[in-house]
Short mmCIF file of C-alpha atoms (C1' of nucleotides) in Angstrom, two decimals:
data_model
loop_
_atom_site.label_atom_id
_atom_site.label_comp_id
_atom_site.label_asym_id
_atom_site.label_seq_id
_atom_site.Cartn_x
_atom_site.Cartn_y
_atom_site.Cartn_z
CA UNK A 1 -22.20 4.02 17.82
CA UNK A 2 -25.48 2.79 16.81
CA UNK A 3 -27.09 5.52 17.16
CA UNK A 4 -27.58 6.66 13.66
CA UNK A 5 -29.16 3.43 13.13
CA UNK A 6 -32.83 3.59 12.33
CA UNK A 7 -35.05 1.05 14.32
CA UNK A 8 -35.66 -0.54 10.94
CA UNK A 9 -31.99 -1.05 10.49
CA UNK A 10 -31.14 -2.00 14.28
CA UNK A 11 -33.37 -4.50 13.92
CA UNK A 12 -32.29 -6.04 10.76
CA UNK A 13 -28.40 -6.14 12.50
CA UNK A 14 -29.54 -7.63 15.67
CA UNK A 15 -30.57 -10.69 13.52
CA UNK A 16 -27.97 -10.48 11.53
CA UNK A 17 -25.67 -10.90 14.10
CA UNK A 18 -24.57 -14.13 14.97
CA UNK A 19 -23.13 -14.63 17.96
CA UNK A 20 -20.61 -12.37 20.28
CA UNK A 21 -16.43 -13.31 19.89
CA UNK A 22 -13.67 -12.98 21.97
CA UNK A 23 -9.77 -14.19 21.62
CA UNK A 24 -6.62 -13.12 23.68
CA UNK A 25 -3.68 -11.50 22.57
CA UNK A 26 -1.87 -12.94 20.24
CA UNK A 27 -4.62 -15.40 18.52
CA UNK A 28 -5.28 -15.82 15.05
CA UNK A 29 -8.71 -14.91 14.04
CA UNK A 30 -8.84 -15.19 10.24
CA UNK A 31 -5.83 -17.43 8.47
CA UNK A 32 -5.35 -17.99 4.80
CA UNK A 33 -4.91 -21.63 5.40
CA UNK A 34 -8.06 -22.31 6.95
CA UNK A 35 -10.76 -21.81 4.31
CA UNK A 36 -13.88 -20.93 6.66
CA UNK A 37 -15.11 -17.38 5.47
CA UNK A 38 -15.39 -14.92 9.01
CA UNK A 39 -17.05 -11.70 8.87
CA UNK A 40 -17.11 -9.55 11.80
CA UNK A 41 -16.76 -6.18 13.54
CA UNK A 42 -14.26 -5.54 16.00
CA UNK A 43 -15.84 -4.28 19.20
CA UNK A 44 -13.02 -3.77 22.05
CA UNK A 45 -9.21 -4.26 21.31
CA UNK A 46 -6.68 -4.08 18.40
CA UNK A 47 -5.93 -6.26 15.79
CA UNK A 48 -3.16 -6.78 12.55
CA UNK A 49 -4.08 -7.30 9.13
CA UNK A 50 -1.20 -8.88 7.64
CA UNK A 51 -0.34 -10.07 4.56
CA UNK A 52 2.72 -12.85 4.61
CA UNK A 53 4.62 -13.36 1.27
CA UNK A 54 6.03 -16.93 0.35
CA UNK A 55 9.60 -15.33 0.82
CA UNK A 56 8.51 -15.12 4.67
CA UNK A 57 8.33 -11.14 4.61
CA UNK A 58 5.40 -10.11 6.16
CA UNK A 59 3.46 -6.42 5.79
CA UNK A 60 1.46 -5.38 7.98
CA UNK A 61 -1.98 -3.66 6.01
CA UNK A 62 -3.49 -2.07 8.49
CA UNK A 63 -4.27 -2.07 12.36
CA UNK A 64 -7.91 -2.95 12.91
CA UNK A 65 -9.67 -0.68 15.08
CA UNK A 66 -13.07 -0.73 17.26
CA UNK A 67 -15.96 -0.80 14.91
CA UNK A 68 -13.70 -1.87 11.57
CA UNK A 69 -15.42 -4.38 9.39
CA UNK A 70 -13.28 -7.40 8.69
CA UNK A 71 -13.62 -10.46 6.30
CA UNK A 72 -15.35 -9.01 3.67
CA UNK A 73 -12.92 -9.81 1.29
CA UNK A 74 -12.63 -13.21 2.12
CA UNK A 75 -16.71 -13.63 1.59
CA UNK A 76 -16.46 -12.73 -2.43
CA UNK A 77 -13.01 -14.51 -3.23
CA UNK A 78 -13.80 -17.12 -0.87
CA UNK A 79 -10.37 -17.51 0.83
CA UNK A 80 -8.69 -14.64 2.32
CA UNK A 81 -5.15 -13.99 1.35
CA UNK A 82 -4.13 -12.43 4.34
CA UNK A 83 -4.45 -12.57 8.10
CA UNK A 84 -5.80 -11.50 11.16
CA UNK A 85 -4.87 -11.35 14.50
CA UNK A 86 -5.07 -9.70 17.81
CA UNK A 87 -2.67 -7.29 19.12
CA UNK A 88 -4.30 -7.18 22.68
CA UNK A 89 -7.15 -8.90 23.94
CA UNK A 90 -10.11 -8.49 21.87
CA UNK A 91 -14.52 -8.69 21.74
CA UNK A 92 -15.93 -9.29 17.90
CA UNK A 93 -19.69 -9.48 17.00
CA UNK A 94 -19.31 -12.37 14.76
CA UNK A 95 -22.14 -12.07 11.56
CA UNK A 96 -23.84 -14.92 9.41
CA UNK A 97 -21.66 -14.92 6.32
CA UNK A 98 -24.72 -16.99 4.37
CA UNK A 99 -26.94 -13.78 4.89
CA UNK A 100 -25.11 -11.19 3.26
CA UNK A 101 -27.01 -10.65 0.45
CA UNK A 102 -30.03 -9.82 2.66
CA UNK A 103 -28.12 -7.23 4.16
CA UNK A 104 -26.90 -6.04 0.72
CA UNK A 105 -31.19 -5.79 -0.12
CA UNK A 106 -32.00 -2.95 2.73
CA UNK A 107 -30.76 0.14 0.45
CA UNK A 108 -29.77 1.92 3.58
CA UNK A 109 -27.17 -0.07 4.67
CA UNK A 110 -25.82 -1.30 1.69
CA UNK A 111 -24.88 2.22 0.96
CA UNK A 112 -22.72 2.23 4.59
CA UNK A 113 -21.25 -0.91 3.34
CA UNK A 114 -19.79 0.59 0.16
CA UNK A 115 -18.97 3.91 2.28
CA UNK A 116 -16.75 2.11 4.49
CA UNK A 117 -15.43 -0.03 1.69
CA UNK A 118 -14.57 3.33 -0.35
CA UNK A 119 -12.99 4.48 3.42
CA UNK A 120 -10.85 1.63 3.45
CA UNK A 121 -10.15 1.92 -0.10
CA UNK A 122 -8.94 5.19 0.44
CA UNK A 123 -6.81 4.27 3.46
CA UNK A 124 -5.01 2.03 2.07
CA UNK A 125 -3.94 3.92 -0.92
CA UNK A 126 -2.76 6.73 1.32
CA UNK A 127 -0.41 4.11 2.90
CA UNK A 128 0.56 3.41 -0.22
CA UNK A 129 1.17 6.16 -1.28
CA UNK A 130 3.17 6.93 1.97
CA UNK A 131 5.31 3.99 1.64
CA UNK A 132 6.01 4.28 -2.02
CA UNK A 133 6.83 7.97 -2.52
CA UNK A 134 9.00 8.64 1.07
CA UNK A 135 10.81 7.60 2.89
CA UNK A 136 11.66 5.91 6.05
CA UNK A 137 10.60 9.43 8.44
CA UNK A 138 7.67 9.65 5.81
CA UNK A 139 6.25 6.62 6.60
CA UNK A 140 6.82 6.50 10.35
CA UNK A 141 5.03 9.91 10.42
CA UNK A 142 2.02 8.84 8.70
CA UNK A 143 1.91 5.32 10.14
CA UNK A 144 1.76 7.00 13.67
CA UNK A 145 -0.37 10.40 13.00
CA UNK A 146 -3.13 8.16 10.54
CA UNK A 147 -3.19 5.49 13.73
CA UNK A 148 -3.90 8.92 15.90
CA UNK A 149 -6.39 10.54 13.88
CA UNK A 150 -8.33 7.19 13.56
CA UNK A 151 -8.12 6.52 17.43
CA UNK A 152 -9.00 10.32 18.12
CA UNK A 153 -12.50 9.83 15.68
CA UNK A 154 -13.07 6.94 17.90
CA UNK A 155 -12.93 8.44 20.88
CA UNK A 156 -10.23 6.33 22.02
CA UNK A 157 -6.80 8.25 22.93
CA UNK A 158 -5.42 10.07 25.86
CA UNK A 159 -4.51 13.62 25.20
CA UNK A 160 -1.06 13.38 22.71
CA UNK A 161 -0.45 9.83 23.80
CA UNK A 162 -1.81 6.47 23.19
CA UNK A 163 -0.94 2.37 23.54
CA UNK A 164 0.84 0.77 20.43
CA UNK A 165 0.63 -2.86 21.54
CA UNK A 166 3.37 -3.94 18.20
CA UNK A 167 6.87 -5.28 18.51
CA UNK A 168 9.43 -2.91 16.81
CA UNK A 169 9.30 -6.21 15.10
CA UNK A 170 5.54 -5.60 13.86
CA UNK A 171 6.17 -2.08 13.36
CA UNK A 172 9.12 -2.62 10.99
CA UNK A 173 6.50 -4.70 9.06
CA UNK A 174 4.14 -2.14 8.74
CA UNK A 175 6.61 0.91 7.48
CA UNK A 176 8.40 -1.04 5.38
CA UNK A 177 12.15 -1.34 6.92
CA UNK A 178 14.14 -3.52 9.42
CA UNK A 179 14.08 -3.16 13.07
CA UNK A 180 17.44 -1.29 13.00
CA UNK A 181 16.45 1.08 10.57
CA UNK A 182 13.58 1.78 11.89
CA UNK A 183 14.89 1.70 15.84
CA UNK A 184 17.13 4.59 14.70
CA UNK A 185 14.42 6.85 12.89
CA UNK A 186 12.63 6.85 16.04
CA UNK A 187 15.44 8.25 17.38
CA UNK A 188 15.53 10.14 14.99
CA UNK A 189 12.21 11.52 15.74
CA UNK A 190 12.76 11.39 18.88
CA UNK A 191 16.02 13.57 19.06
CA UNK A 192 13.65 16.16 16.93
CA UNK A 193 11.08 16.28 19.46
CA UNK A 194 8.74 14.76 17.18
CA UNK A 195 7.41 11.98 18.80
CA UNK A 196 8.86 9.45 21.09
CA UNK A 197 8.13 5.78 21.88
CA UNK A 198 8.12 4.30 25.25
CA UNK A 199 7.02 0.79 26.79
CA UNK A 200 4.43 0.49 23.43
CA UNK A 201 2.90 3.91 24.02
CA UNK A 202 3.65 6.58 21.10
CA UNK A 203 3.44 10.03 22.45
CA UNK A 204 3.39 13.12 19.92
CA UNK A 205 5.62 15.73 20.93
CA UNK A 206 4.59 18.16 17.80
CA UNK A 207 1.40 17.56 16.16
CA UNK A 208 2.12 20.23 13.33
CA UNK A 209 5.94 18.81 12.90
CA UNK A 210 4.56 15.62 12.25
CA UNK A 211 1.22 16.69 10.12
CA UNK A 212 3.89 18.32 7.67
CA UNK A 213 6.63 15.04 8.13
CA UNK A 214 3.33 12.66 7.10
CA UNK A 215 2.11 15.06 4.21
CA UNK A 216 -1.47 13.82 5.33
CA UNK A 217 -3.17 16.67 3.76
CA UNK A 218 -6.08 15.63 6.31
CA UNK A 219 -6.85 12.29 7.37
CA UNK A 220 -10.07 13.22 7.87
CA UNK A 221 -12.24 10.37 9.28
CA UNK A 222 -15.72 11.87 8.80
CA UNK A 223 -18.35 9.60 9.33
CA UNK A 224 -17.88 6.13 9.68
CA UNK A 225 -21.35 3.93 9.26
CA UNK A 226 -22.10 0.48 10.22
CA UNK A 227 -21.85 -2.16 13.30
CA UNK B 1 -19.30 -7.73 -20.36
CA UNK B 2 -23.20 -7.32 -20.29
CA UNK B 3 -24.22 -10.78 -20.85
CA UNK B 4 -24.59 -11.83 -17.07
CA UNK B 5 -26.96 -8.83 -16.32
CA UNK B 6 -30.41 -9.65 -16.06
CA UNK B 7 -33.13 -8.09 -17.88
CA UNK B 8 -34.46 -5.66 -14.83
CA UNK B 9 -30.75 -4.73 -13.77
CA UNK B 10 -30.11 -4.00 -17.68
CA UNK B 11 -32.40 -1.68 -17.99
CA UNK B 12 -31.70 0.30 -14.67
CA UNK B 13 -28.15 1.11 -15.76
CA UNK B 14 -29.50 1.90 -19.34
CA UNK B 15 -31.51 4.88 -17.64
CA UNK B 16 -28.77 5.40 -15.02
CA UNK B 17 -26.11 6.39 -17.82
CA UNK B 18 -26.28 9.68 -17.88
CA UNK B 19 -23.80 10.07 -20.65
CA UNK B 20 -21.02 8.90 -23.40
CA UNK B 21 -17.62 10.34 -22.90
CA UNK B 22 -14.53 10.66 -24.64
CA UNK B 23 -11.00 12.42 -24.18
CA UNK B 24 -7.65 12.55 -25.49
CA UNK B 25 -4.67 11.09 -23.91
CA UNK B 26 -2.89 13.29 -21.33
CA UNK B 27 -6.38 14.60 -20.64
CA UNK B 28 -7.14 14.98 -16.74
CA UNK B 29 -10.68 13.28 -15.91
CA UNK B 30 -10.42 13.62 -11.96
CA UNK B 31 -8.98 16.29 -10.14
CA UNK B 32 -8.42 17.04 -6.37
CA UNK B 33 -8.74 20.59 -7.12
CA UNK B 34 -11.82 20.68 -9.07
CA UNK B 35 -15.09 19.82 -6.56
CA UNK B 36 -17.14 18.05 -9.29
CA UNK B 37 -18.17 14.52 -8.18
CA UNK B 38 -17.68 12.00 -11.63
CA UNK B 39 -18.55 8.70 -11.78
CA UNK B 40 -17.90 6.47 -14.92
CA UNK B 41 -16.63 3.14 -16.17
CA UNK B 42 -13.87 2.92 -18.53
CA UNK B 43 -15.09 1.37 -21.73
CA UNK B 44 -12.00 1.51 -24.04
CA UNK B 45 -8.47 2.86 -23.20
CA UNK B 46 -6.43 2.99 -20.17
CA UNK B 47 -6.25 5.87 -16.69
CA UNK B 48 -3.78 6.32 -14.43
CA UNK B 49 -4.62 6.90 -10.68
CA UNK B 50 -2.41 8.99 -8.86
CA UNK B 51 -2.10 10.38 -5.98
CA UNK B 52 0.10 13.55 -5.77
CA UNK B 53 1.98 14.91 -2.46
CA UNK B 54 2.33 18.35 -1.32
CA UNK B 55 6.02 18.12 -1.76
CA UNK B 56 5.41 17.64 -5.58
CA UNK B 57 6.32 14.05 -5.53
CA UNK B 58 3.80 11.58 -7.01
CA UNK B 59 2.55 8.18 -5.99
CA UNK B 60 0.80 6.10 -9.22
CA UNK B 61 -1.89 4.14 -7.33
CA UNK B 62 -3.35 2.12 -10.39
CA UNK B 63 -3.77 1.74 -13.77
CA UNK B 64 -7.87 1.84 -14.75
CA UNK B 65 -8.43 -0.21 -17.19
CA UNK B 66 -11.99 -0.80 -19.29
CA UNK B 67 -14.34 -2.02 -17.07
CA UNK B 68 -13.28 -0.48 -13.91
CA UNK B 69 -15.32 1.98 -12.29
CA UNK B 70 -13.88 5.07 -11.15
CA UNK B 71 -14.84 8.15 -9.06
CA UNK B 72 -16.59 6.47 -6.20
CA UNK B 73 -14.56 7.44 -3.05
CA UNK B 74 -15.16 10.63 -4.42
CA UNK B 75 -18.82 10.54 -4.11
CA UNK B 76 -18.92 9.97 -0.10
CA UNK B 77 -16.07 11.87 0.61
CA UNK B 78 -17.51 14.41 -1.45
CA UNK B 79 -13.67 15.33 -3.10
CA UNK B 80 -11.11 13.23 -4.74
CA UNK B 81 -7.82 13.26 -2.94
CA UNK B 82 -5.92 11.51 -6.48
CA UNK B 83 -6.23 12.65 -9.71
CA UNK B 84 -7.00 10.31 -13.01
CA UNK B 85 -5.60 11.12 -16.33
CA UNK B 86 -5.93 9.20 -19.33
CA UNK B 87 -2.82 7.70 -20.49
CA UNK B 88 -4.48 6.94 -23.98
CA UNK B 89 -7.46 8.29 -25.63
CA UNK B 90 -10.68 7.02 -24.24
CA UNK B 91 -13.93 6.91 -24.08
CA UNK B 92 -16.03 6.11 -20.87
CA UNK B 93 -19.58 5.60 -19.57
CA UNK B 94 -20.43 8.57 -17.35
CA UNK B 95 -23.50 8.02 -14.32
CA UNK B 96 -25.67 10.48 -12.67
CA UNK B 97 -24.19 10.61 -8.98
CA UNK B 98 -27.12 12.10 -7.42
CA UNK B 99 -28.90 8.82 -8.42
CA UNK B 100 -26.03 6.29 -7.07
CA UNK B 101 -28.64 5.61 -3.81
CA UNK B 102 -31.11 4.53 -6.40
CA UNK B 103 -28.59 1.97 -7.85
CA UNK B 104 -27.92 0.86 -4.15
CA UNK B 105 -31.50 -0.29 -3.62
CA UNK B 106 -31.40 -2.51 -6.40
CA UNK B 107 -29.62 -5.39 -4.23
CA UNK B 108 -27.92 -7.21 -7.28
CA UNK B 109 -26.46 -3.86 -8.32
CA UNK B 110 -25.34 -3.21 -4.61
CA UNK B 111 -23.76 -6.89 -4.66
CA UNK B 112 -21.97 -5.89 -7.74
CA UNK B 113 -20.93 -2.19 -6.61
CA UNK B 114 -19.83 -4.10 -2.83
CA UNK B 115 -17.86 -7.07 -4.63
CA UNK B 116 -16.00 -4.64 -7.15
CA UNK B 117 -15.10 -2.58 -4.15
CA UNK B 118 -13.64 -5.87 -2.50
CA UNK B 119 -11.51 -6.87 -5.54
CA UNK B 120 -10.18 -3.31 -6.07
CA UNK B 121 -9.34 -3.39 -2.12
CA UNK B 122 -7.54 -6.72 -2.30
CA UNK B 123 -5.52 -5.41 -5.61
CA UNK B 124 -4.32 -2.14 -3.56
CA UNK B 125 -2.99 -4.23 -1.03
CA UNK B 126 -1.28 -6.50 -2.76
CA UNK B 127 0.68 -3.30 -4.32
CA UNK B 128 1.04 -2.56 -0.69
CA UNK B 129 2.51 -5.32 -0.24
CA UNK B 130 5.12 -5.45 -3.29
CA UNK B 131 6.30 -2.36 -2.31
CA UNK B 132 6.50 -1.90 1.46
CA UNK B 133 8.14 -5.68 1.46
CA UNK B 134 10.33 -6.01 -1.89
CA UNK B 135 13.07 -4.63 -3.86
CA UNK B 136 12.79 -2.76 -7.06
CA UNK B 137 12.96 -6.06 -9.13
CA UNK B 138 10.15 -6.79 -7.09
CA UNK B 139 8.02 -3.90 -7.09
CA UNK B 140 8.47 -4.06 -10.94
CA UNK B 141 7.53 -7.43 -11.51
CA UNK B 142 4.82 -7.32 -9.50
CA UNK B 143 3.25 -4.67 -11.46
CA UNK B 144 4.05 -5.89 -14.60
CA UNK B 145 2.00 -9.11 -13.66
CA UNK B 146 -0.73 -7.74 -12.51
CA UNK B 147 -1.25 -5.60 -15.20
CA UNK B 148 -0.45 -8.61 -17.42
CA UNK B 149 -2.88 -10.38 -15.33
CA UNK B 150 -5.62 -8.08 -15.41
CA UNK B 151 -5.16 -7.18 -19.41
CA UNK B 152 -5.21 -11.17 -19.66
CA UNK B 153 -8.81 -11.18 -18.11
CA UNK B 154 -10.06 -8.36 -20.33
CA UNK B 155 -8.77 -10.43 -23.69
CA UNK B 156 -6.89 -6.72 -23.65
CA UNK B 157 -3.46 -8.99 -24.50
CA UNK B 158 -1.37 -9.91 -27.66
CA UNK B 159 0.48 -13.73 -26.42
CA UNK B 160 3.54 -12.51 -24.24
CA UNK B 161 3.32 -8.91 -24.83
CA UNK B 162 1.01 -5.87 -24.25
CA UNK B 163 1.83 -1.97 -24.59
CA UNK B 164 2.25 -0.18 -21.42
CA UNK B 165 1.61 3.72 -23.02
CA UNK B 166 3.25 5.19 -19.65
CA UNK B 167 6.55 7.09 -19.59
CA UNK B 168 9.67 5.77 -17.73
CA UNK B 169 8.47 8.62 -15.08
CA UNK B 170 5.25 7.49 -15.11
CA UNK B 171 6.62 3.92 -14.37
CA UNK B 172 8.99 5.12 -11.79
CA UNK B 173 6.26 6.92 -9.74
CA UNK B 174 4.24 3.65 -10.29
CA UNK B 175 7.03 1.40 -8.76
CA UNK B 176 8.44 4.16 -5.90
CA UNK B 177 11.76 4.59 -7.65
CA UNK B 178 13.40 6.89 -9.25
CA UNK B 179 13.79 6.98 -13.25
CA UNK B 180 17.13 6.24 -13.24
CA UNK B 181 16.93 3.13 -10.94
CA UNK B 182 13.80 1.91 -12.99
CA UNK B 183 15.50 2.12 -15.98
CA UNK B 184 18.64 -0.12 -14.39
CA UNK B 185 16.27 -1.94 -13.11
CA UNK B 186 14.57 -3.00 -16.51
CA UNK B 187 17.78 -3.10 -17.82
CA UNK B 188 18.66 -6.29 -15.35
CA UNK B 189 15.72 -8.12 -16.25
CA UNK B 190 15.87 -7.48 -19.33
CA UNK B 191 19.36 -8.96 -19.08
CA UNK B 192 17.75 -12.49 -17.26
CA UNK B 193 15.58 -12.84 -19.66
CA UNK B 194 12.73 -11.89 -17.93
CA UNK B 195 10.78 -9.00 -19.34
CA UNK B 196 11.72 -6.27 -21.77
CA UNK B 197 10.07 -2.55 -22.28
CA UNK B 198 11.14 -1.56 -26.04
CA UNK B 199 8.54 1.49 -27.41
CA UNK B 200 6.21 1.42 -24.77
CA UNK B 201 5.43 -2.41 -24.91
CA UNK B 202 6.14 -5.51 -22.32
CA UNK B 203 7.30 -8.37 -23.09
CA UNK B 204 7.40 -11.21 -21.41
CA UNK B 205 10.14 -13.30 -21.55
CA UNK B 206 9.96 -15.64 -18.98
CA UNK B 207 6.20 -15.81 -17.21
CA UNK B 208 7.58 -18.58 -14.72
CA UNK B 209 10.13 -16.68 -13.42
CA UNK B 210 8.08 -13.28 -13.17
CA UNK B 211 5.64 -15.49 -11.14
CA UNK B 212 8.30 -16.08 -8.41
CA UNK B 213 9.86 -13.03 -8.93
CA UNK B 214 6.46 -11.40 -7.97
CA UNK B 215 5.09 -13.80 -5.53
CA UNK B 216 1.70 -13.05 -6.23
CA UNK B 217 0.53 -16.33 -5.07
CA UNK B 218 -2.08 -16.25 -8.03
CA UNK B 219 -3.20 -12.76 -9.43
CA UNK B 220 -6.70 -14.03 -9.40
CA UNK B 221 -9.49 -11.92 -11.30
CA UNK B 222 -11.82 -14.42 -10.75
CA UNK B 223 -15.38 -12.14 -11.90
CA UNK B 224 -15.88 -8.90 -12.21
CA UNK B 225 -19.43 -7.19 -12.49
CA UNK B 226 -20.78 -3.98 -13.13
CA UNK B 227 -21.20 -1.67 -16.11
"C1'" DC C 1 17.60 22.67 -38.60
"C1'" DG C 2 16.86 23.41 -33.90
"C1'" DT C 3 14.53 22.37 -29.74
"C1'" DC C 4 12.40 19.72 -26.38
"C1'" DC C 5 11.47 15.67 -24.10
"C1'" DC C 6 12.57 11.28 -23.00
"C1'" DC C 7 15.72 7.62 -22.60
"C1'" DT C 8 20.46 6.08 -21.41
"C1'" DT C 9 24.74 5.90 -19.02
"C1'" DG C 10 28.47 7.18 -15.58
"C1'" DA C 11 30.35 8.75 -11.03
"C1'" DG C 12 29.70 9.65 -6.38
"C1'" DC C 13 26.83 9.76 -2.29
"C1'" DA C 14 23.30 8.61 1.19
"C1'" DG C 15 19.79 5.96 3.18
"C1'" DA C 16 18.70 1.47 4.50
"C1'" DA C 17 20.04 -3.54 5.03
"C1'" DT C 18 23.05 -6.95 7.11
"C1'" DC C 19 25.92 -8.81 10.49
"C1'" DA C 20 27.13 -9.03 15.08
"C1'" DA C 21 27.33 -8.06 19.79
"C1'" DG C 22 25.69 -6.38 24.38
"C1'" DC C 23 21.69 -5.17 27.45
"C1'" DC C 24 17.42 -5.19 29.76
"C1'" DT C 25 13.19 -7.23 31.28
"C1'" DA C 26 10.00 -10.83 32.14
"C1'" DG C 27 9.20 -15.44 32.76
"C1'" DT C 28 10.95 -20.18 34.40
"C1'" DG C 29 12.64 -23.51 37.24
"C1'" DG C 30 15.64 -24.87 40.85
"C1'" DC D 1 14.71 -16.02 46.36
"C1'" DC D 2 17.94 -16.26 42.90
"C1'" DA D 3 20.26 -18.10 38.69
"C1'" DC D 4 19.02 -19.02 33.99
"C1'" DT D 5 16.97 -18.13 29.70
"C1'" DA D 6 14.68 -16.02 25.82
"C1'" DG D 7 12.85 -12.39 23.33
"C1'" DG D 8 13.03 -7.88 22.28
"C1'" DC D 9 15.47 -3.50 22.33
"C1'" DT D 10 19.85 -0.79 21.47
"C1'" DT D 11 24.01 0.12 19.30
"C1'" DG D 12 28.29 -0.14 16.20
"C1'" DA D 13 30.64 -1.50 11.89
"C1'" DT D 14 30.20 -2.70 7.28
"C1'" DT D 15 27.94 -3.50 2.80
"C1'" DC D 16 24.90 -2.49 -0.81
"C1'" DT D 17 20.74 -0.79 -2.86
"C1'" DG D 18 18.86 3.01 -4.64
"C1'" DC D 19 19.23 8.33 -5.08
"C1'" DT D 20 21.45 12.65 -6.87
"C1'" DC D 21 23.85 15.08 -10.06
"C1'" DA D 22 25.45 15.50 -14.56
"C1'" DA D 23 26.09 14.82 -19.32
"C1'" DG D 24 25.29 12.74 -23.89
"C1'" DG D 25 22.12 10.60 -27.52
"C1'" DG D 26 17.96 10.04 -30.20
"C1'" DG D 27 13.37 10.81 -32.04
"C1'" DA D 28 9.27 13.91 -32.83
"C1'" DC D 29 7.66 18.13 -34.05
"C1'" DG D 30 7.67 22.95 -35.33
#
DNA sequence: CGTCCCCTTGAGCAGAATCAAGCCTAGTGG
DNA sequence: CCACTAGGCTTGATTCTGCTCAAGGGGACG
């Protein structure tokens, strides 16, 4: 992963690193109560970015993979307005929030921060645009092929099959719909030999079915910069 | 707008400019299907953002308003998976893209670029939000405040009301719902007293109850750099 | 004056939410 | 080791929000 680093950069990072995180399952790592700004990259593990409305509804955002950049949002507004936290156990490499602006001064990897800013930008408005224009099928599909395409770049799937550590409960949050609704468009997916859910592991029964269910012209995850 | 840039970051962007632009409304600045990579800021006039589906349908993923840059997720990707169109005539500020590293190195600039990034993130995802967790009186309130919100910051307002030059389509596509249910929609807050759309122009009616309505805890645009 | 586009309204239908109940599994304590 | 419990999954019945289809009205422009 850091291999595309120069030793100029590499060594810049290592300093700016601050120390090395880890949590368990289940534990908050960035609240909108608590004001302290966090900035770090998830190493090993999953995490949920959530965003919980006064009414008590929650959405999920996104799932937070290996190598995502979190809390940068937090550092220019100050306070976050959503949260964070992990799906399955999980390893962070915390950075120094007060040195930012340093990092911002080496050109080079300023330009990966705004690259994977205008990556995230751009996943979120597909989601978006997946939630707001389908529907329920729609946004299961590109929920679970987007989370498989981003796993696949990353190196971190098993042939058609892969671990979703979420409640239906969490997974209802993230399409959009209740648990019963969307219990029974798995099934529906299921029946249609789409793709099938099992003991939190999503298996894809037709990768072309579902490519033309999630309209994702091509989630294509090119490059992806930065520690 | 220009008054917090200093002298040295003033003059880069004076010779980064490439050129003045200008278009009618209805005019398409950004297309998927066209490879050219623009850049620009919106000086006067207002965009919409969209993001159009193979099966025709068509998500509205924001309205650009002056001051908001536009075009770069288009640069690293290296094509534009939404289109823009202006909704109004317009004129913009158009940059040399082959120079954007050269803006990068000059680490207020990147600051700026990085932060504007951040807000336009956090704004995307609190549409997420509105409309993967609410109704349609939600959805529609929510957008109405932000862009009421937003306008407000620009001094772009007149007291309770601003004009919204967007179509009932345009709307509907905006809020994931179809014309129909839009227009019943407006028609029910229009009937609480809440907001009214007569001749493409908002009015607000009741700002309280729009707040709750659209739990946005606070629509904050706190700053917001760049030419 | 006619046409086109957009807004408006009604009737009927479908997708998704709610309510409510049973089941299965893992964890707990006797 | 086994009953007990709790949380999450599964399913059915019912309600309602939002969609589809369809038709009429009004303003702008040729």
């Amino acid at each position: 992963m850091f291999k595309d680093f120069t030793v100029a950069e590499a060594e810049f990072m290592a300093q700016f690193k601050k120390a090395h995180g880890r949590a368990w399952a289940g534990e908050v790592l960035i609240s909108p109560d608590e004001p302290g700004t966090r900035l770090f990259t998830l190493y090993s593990g999953l995490a949920a970015k959530c965003r919980t409305l006064p009414s008590g509804q929650r959405q999920l955002l996104t799932v937070v993979l290996p190598g995502d950049l979190v809390g940068l949002q937090g550092l220019y507004t100050g306070k976050a307005w959503y949260s964070v936290e992990a799906l399955t156990d999980v390893t962070f490499c915390v950075f120094e929030p007060g040195r930012w602006h340093e990092l911002l001064a080496v050109p080079s990897l300023a330009k990966r921060v705004s690259w994977l800013q205008a990556l995230e930008q751009r996943h979120t408005e597909e989601r978006l645009a997946a939630i707001g224009a389908g529907d329920a099928r729609h946004s299961v599909a590109h929920f679970v092929l987007d989370l498989y395409v981003r796993l696949r770049r990353r190196r971190l799937y098993r042939e058609n099959s892969f671990a979703l550590p979420l409640t239906q409960q969490q997974l209802a949050d993230a399409v959009g719909l209740t648990t019963v609704h969307l219990h029974r468009t798995l099934r529906g997916l299921r029946h249609d030999q789409i793709l099938s859910l099992e003991n939190h592991r999503i298996t894809i029964l037709d990768l072309e079915a579902l490519r033309k269910l999630a309209f994702v012209a091509e989630v294509i995850e090119e490059e992806r910069p930065l520690l």
